[in-house]
mmCIF file of C-alpha atoms in Angstrom:
data_model
loop_
_atom_site.group_PDB
_atom_site.id
_atom_site.type_symbol
_atom_site.label_atom_id
_atom_site.label_comp_id
_atom_site.label_asym_id
_atom_site.label_seq_id
_atom_site.Cartn_x
_atom_site.Cartn_y
_atom_site.Cartn_z
ATOM 1 C CA UNK A 21 0.000 0.000 0.000
ATOM 2 C CA UNK A 22 1.269 3.498 -0.786
ATOM 3 C CA UNK A 23 2.233 5.948 1.965
ATOM 4 C CA UNK A 24 0.384 9.157 2.720
ATOM 5 C CA UNK A 25 3.324 11.131 1.299
ATOM 6 C CA UNK A 26 3.182 9.172 -1.953
ATOM 7 C CA UNK A 27 -0.527 9.890 -2.223
ATOM 8 C CA UNK A 28 0.033 13.618 -1.655
ATOM 9 C CA UNK A 29 2.708 13.432 -4.354
ATOM 10 C CA UNK A 30 0.028 11.992 -6.642
ATOM 11 C CA UNK A 31 -2.102 15.067 -5.918
ATOM 12 C CA UNK A 32 0.863 17.307 -6.757
ATOM 13 C CA UNK A 33 1.339 15.470 -10.059
ATOM 14 C CA UNK A 34 -2.334 15.880 -10.986
ATOM 15 C CA UNK A 35 -2.433 19.593 -10.193
ATOM 16 C CA UNK A 36 0.957 20.324 -11.742
ATOM 17 C CA UNK A 37 3.370 21.357 -8.985
ATOM 18 C CA UNK A 38 3.599 22.078 -5.261
ATOM 19 C CA UNK A 39 3.027 25.814 -5.622
ATOM 20 C CA UNK A 40 -0.164 25.280 -7.595
ATOM 21 C CA UNK A 41 -1.476 22.726 -5.107
ATOM 22 C CA UNK A 42 -0.651 25.068 -2.207
ATOM 23 C CA UNK A 43 -2.485 27.901 -3.940
ATOM 24 C CA UNK A 44 -5.618 25.842 -4.513
ATOM 25 C CA UNK A 45 -5.619 24.401 -0.991
ATOM 26 C CA UNK A 46 -5.295 27.982 0.315
ATOM 27 C CA UNK A 47 -8.375 29.073 -1.624
ATOM 28 C CA UNK A 48 -10.412 26.005 -0.681
ATOM 29 C CA UNK A 49 -9.481 26.018 3.007
ATOM 30 C CA UNK A 50 -9.504 29.780 3.565
ATOM 31 C CA UNK A 51 -6.050 29.642 5.160
ATOM 32 C CA UNK A 52 -2.574 30.421 3.856
ATOM 33 C CA UNK A 53 -0.819 27.234 2.784
ATOM 34 C CA UNK A 54 2.740 27.537 1.491
ATOM 35 C CA UNK A 55 4.517 25.323 -1.066
ATOM 36 C CA UNK A 56 6.888 24.424 1.787
ATOM 37 C CA UNK A 57 3.966 22.862 3.664
ATOM 38 C CA UNK A 58 3.154 20.682 0.646
ATOM 39 C CA UNK A 59 6.836 19.836 0.275
ATOM 40 C CA UNK A 60 6.929 18.711 3.917
ATOM 41 C CA UNK A 61 3.918 16.440 3.355
ATOM 42 C CA UNK A 62 5.670 14.853 0.377
ATOM 43 C CA UNK A 63 9.326 14.777 1.419
ATOM 44 C CA UNK A 64 9.342 15.174 5.194
ATOM 45 C CA UNK A 65 11.702 17.251 7.325
ATOM 46 C CA UNK A 66 15.447 16.837 6.733
ATOM 47 C CA UNK A 67 16.040 17.688 10.396
ATOM 48 C CA UNK A 68 14.042 14.582 11.315
ATOM 49 C CA UNK A 69 15.686 12.240 8.843
ATOM 50 C CA UNK A 70 13.187 13.145 6.109
ATOM 51 C CA UNK A 71 10.480 11.299 7.997
ATOM 52 C CA UNK A 72 7.181 12.206 6.364
ATOM 53 C CA UNK A 73 3.854 12.647 8.182
ATOM 54 C CA UNK A 74 1.216 9.947 8.004
ATOM 55 C CA UNK A 75 -1.721 12.384 7.898
ATOM 56 C CA UNK A 76 -2.631 16.064 7.635
ATOM 57 C CA UNK A 77 -5.542 18.283 8.612
ATOM 58 C CA UNK A 78 -5.299 19.648 5.044
ATOM 59 C CA UNK A 79 -6.327 16.279 3.562
ATOM 60 C CA UNK A 80 -9.948 17.261 2.701
ATOM 61 C CA UNK A 81 -8.771 20.246 0.675
ATOM 62 C CA UNK A 82 -5.865 18.405 -0.951
ATOM 63 C CA UNK A 83 -8.292 15.713 -2.100
ATOM 64 C CA UNK A 84 -10.760 18.301 -3.365
ATOM 65 C CA UNK A 85 -8.047 20.279 -5.190
ATOM 66 C CA UNK A 86 -6.894 17.201 -7.121
ATOM 67 C CA UNK A 87 -10.256 15.451 -7.557
ATOM 68 C CA UNK A 88 -9.113 12.532 -5.401
ATOM 69 C CA UNK A 89 -11.153 10.373 -3.072
ATOM 70 C CA UNK A 90 -10.625 11.607 0.482
ATOM 71 C CA UNK A 91 -10.769 8.035 1.801
ATOM 72 C CA UNK A 92 -8.025 6.962 -0.611
ATOM 73 C CA UNK A 93 -5.850 9.977 0.213
ATOM 74 C CA UNK A 94 -6.112 9.366 3.965
ATOM 75 C CA UNK A 95 -6.076 5.551 4.096
ATOM 76 C CA UNK A 96 -4.847 4.346 0.705
ATOM 77 C CA UNK A 97 -7.960 2.184 0.360
ATOM 78 C CA UNK A 98 -10.784 2.324 -2.181
ATOM 79 C CA UNK A 99 -11.002 4.178 -5.472
ATOM 80 C CA UNK A 100 -8.284 6.721 -6.204
ATOM 81 C CA UNK A 101 -10.546 9.352 -7.705
ATOM 82 C CA UNK A 102 -13.686 10.884 -6.302
ATOM 83 C CA UNK A 103 -16.593 9.124 -8.015
ATOM 84 C CA UNK A 104 -18.164 12.495 -8.849
ATOM 85 C CA UNK A 105 -15.138 13.426 -11.001
ATOM 86 C CA UNK A 106 -15.441 10.451 -13.356
ATOM 87 C CA UNK A 107 -17.678 11.152 -16.357
ATOM 88 C CA UNK A 108 -19.987 8.271 -17.166
ATOM 89 C CA UNK A 109 -22.872 7.883 -19.540
ATOM 90 C CA UNK A 110 -26.251 7.501 -17.831
ATOM 91 C CA UNK A 111 -26.829 4.162 -19.503
ATOM 92 C CA UNK A 112 -23.823 2.530 -21.082
ATOM 93 C CA UNK A 113 -25.755 0.164 -23.335
ATOM 94 C CA UNK A 114 -24.410 -0.877 -26.720
ATOM 95 C CA UNK A 115 -21.698 1.297 -28.235
ATOM 96 C CA UNK A 116 -22.813 3.001 -31.443
ATOM 97 C CA UNK A 117 -20.353 5.232 -33.351
ATOM 98 C CA UNK A 118 -21.646 8.719 -34.208
ATOM 99 C CA UNK A 119 -19.763 8.935 -37.528
ATOM 100 C CA UNK A 120 -18.079 5.901 -39.055
ATOM 101 C CA UNK A 121 -14.493 6.313 -40.200
ATOM 102 C CA UNK A 122 -14.016 6.682 -43.977
ATOM 103 C CA UNK A 123 -11.345 4.922 -45.996
ATOM 104 C CA UNK A 124 -7.878 6.089 -45.045
ATOM 105 C CA UNK A 125 -8.805 6.345 -41.352
ATOM 106 C CA UNK A 126 -7.985 3.514 -38.966
ATOM 107 C CA UNK A 127 -10.749 0.967 -38.499
ATOM 108 C CA UNK A 128 -12.557 1.257 -35.199
ATOM 109 C CA UNK A 129 -12.483 5.061 -35.145
ATOM 110 C CA UNK A 130 -15.442 7.380 -34.617
ATOM 111 C CA UNK A 131 -15.706 10.903 -35.996
ATOM 112 C CA UNK A 132 -16.264 13.682 -33.455
ATOM 113 C CA UNK A 133 -17.948 16.795 -34.916
ATOM 114 C CA UNK A 134 -17.105 20.437 -34.287
ATOM 115 C CA UNK A 135 -18.884 22.113 -31.389
ATOM 116 C CA UNK A 136 -21.005 25.227 -31.820
ATOM 117 C CA UNK A 137 -22.769 27.224 -29.110
ATOM 118 C CA UNK A 138 -26.433 27.912 -29.686
ATOM 119 C CA UNK A 139 -28.736 29.975 -27.527
ATOM 120 C CA UNK A 140 -31.904 28.382 -26.166
ATOM 121 C CA UNK A 141 -33.521 31.192 -24.254
ATOM 122 C CA UNK A 142 -31.359 32.081 -21.270
ATOM 123 C CA UNK A 143 -29.300 28.899 -21.438
ATOM 124 C CA UNK A 144 -26.688 28.396 -24.196
ATOM 125 C CA UNK A 145 -25.942 24.799 -25.194
ATOM 126 C CA UNK A 146 -23.216 22.986 -27.116
ATOM 127 C CA UNK A 147 -24.399 21.378 -30.325
ATOM 128 C CA UNK A 148 -22.671 19.622 -33.212
ATOM 129 C CA UNK A 149 -21.990 21.399 -36.466
ATOM 130 C CA UNK A 150 -23.883 19.232 -38.995
ATOM 131 C CA UNK A 151 -21.763 17.318 -41.474
ATOM 132 C CA UNK A 152 -18.420 18.099 -39.842
ATOM 133 C CA UNK A 153 -15.686 15.924 -38.349
ATOM 134 C CA UNK A 154 -12.995 17.636 -36.271
ATOM 135 C CA UNK A 155 -11.171 14.577 -34.946
ATOM 136 C CA UNK A 156 -11.429 10.787 -34.871
ATOM 137 C CA UNK A 157 -11.353 8.890 -31.568
ATOM 138 C CA UNK A 158 -10.890 5.152 -31.198
ATOM 139 C CA UNK A 159 -14.088 3.283 -30.404
ATOM 140 C CA UNK A 160 -12.456 1.189 -27.679
ATOM 141 C CA UNK A 161 -11.344 4.350 -25.819
ATOM 142 C CA UNK A 162 -14.857 5.809 -25.954
ATOM 143 C CA UNK A 163 -16.398 2.547 -24.802
ATOM 144 C CA UNK A 164 -13.880 2.060 -21.966
ATOM 145 C CA UNK A 165 -14.659 5.540 -20.647
ATOM 146 C CA UNK A 166 -18.371 4.744 -20.698
ATOM 147 C CA UNK A 167 -19.049 7.758 -22.913
ATOM 148 C CA UNK A 168 -21.897 8.243 -25.339
ATOM 149 C CA UNK A 169 -20.322 9.232 -28.685
ATOM 150 C CA UNK A 170 -23.340 11.367 -29.577
ATOM 151 C CA UNK A 171 -22.469 13.585 -26.586
ATOM 152 C CA UNK A 172 -18.877 14.192 -27.735
ATOM 153 C CA UNK A 173 -17.853 17.355 -29.555
ATOM 154 C CA UNK A 174 -14.531 18.968 -30.469
ATOM 155 C CA UNK A 175 -13.212 22.491 -30.115
ATOM 156 C CA UNK A 176 -9.910 24.286 -30.768
ATOM 157 C CA UNK A 177 -8.391 26.246 -27.880
ATOM 158 C CA UNK A 178 -7.806 29.891 -28.728
ATOM 159 C CA UNK A 179 -5.872 31.188 -25.701
ATOM 160 C CA UNK A 180 -3.208 30.084 -23.241
ATOM 161 C CA UNK A 181 -5.213 30.458 -20.022
ATOM 162 C CA UNK A 182 -4.941 26.695 -19.369
ATOM 163 C CA UNK A 183 -1.320 26.320 -20.538
ATOM 164 C CA UNK A 184 0.793 24.293 -20.161
ATOM 165 C CA UNK A 185 -1.828 21.609 -19.453
ATOM 166 C CA UNK A 186 -3.939 22.706 -22.442
ATOM 167 C CA UNK A 187 -1.944 25.127 -24.634
ATOM 168 C CA UNK A 188 -3.336 27.508 -27.227
ATOM 169 C CA UNK A 189 -3.891 25.628 -30.478
ATOM 170 C CA UNK A 190 -4.783 22.352 -28.774
ATOM 171 C CA UNK A 191 -7.865 20.463 -29.860
ATOM 172 C CA UNK A 192 -10.085 19.183 -27.069
ATOM 173 C CA UNK A 193 -12.855 16.612 -27.008
ATOM 174 C CA UNK A 194 -15.769 17.685 -24.834
ATOM 175 C CA UNK A 195 -18.484 15.649 -23.159
ATOM 176 C CA UNK A 196 -21.730 17.616 -23.094
ATOM 177 C CA UNK A 197 -22.916 17.862 -19.508
ATOM 178 C CA UNK A 198 -24.163 20.427 -16.993
ATOM 179 C CA UNK A 199 -22.972 18.832 -13.751
ATOM 180 C CA UNK A 200 -19.747 20.071 -12.165
ATOM 181 C CA UNK A 201 -17.055 17.401 -11.882
ATOM 182 C CA UNK A 202 -14.910 19.000 -9.180
ATOM 183 C CA UNK A 203 -11.255 19.426 -10.113
ATOM 184 C CA UNK A 204 -11.801 18.780 -13.830
ATOM 185 C CA UNK A 205 -11.533 21.174 -16.790
ATOM 186 C CA UNK A 206 -14.885 22.412 -18.073
ATOM 187 C CA UNK A 207 -16.186 24.497 -20.945
ATOM 188 C CA UNK A 208 -17.922 27.551 -19.515
ATOM 189 C CA UNK A 209 -19.994 30.289 -21.140
ATOM 190 C CA UNK A 210 -19.927 33.794 -19.723
ATOM 191 C CA UNK A 211 -20.777 37.153 -21.272
ATOM 192 C CA UNK A 212 -21.120 35.685 -24.757
ATOM 193 C CA UNK A 213 -17.784 33.823 -24.803
ATOM 194 C CA UNK A 214 -16.494 30.288 -24.186
ATOM 195 C CA UNK A 215 -13.792 29.606 -21.617
ATOM 196 C CA UNK A 216 -11.850 26.556 -20.512
ATOM 197 C CA UNK A 217 -11.341 26.561 -16.759
ATOM 198 C CA UNK A 218 -10.787 24.063 -13.962
ATOM 199 C CA UNK A 219 -13.804 24.111 -11.647
ATOM 200 C CA UNK A 220 -13.828 23.178 -7.964
ATOM 201 C CA UNK A 221 -16.917 22.719 -5.800
ATOM 202 C CA UNK A 222 -16.343 24.248 -2.388
ATOM 203 C CA UNK A 223 -17.887 23.197 0.904
ATOM 204 C CA UNK A 224 -20.151 26.260 1.093
ATOM 205 C CA UNK A 225 -21.667 25.544 -2.337
ATOM 206 C CA UNK A 226 -19.638 28.177 -4.187
ATOM 207 C CA UNK A 227 -17.416 27.410 -7.187
ATOM 208 C CA UNK A 228 -13.732 28.142 -7.656
ATOM 209 C CA UNK A 229 -13.044 28.885 -11.339
ATOM 210 C CA UNK A 230 -9.299 28.437 -11.882
ATOM 211 C CA UNK A 231 -6.871 28.875 -14.766
ATOM 212 C CA UNK A 232 -3.524 27.088 -15.046
ATOM 213 C CA UNK A 233 -1.674 30.103 -16.465
ATOM 214 C CA UNK A 234 -1.896 32.836 -13.845
ATOM 215 C CA UNK A 235 -0.489 35.539 -16.142
ATOM 216 C CA UNK A 236 -3.421 37.905 -16.754
ATOM 217 C CA UNK A 237 -5.832 35.152 -15.624
ATOM 218 C CA UNK A 238 -7.022 35.396 -12.057
ATOM 219 C CA UNK A 239 -9.008 32.717 -10.259
ATOM 220 C CA UNK A 240 -12.598 33.597 -9.405
ATOM 221 C CA UNK A 241 -14.866 32.355 -6.626
ATOM 222 C CA UNK A 242 -18.582 32.445 -7.448
ATOM 223 C CA UNK A 243 -20.952 32.466 -4.497
ATOM 224 C CA UNK A 244 -24.326 30.752 -4.668
ATOM 225 C CA UNK A 245 -26.086 33.953 -5.675
ATOM 226 C CA UNK A 246 -23.569 34.498 -8.510
ATOM 227 C CA UNK A 247 -23.689 31.054 -10.153
ATOM 228 C CA UNK A 248 -26.230 32.202 -12.741
ATOM 229 C CA UNK A 249 -23.484 34.351 -14.284
ATOM 230 C CA UNK A 250 -21.762 31.265 -15.714
ATOM 231 C CA UNK A 251 -23.230 28.433 -17.790
ATOM 232 C CA UNK A 252 -21.569 25.020 -17.695
ATOM 233 C CA UNK A 253 -21.533 23.515 -21.192
ATOM 234 C CA UNK A 254 -19.319 20.469 -20.981
ATOM 235 C CA UNK A 255 -16.346 18.556 -19.584
ATOM 236 C CA UNK A 256 -12.972 18.194 -21.344
ATOM 237 C CA UNK A 257 -12.213 14.471 -21.647
ATOM 238 C CA UNK A 258 -9.339 14.472 -24.153
ATOM 239 C CA UNK A 259 -6.643 16.886 -25.338
ATOM 240 C CA UNK A 260 -4.398 16.754 -28.419
ATOM 241 C CA UNK A 261 -1.648 19.166 -29.428
ATOM 242 C CA UNK A 262 1.665 19.230 -31.312
ATOM 243 C CA UNK A 263 4.924 18.943 -29.367
#
């Protein structure tokens, strides 16, 4: 079984680095948490022979920041990820491709159409652009994830607010949904524009809307009475970009 320090290191890996995890835990917990605190949880104290702690009062917020199961983080038992952060189709049923692959494309691939935003009264929605294919995804990957291919759409990223995790120019596959999967990257609609942001559910019901690239992109906390300002359109489930 892994140690508590190894599990905190997993959280660091998911979020990106110790500074980023410390920043998110600070926002979620309402207290100042330094990167040195996270480093201590992972590597221990050199003055004590690098002995690492076996627990931390910050565990609930570390788990929430990384989308991990709190039980797994604390005990090492059970599922690694919080069940609410794993996108699943309502009814898995039989897999049916949305667009069959033409000749020249690997067999067992499904075409994912371009996403467009359409207004339906006060609530914009993501819809497919008829007759288009933006990317092909392998059928076995879609089936293993329990996704419904008719709910998958593709979009190109225009800015670097989520870099380096999702750089400008990347192409993302989006699962249409309106339920927040805490700690995951979502497509949001605000003031007539689409945004990619990582969304965290907080204990008081508010949402933390976070970017990866903090240059000119500040994190925002939306209280319950402000949630109507943002519309959740979908969840990013796949990213592709040139290296």
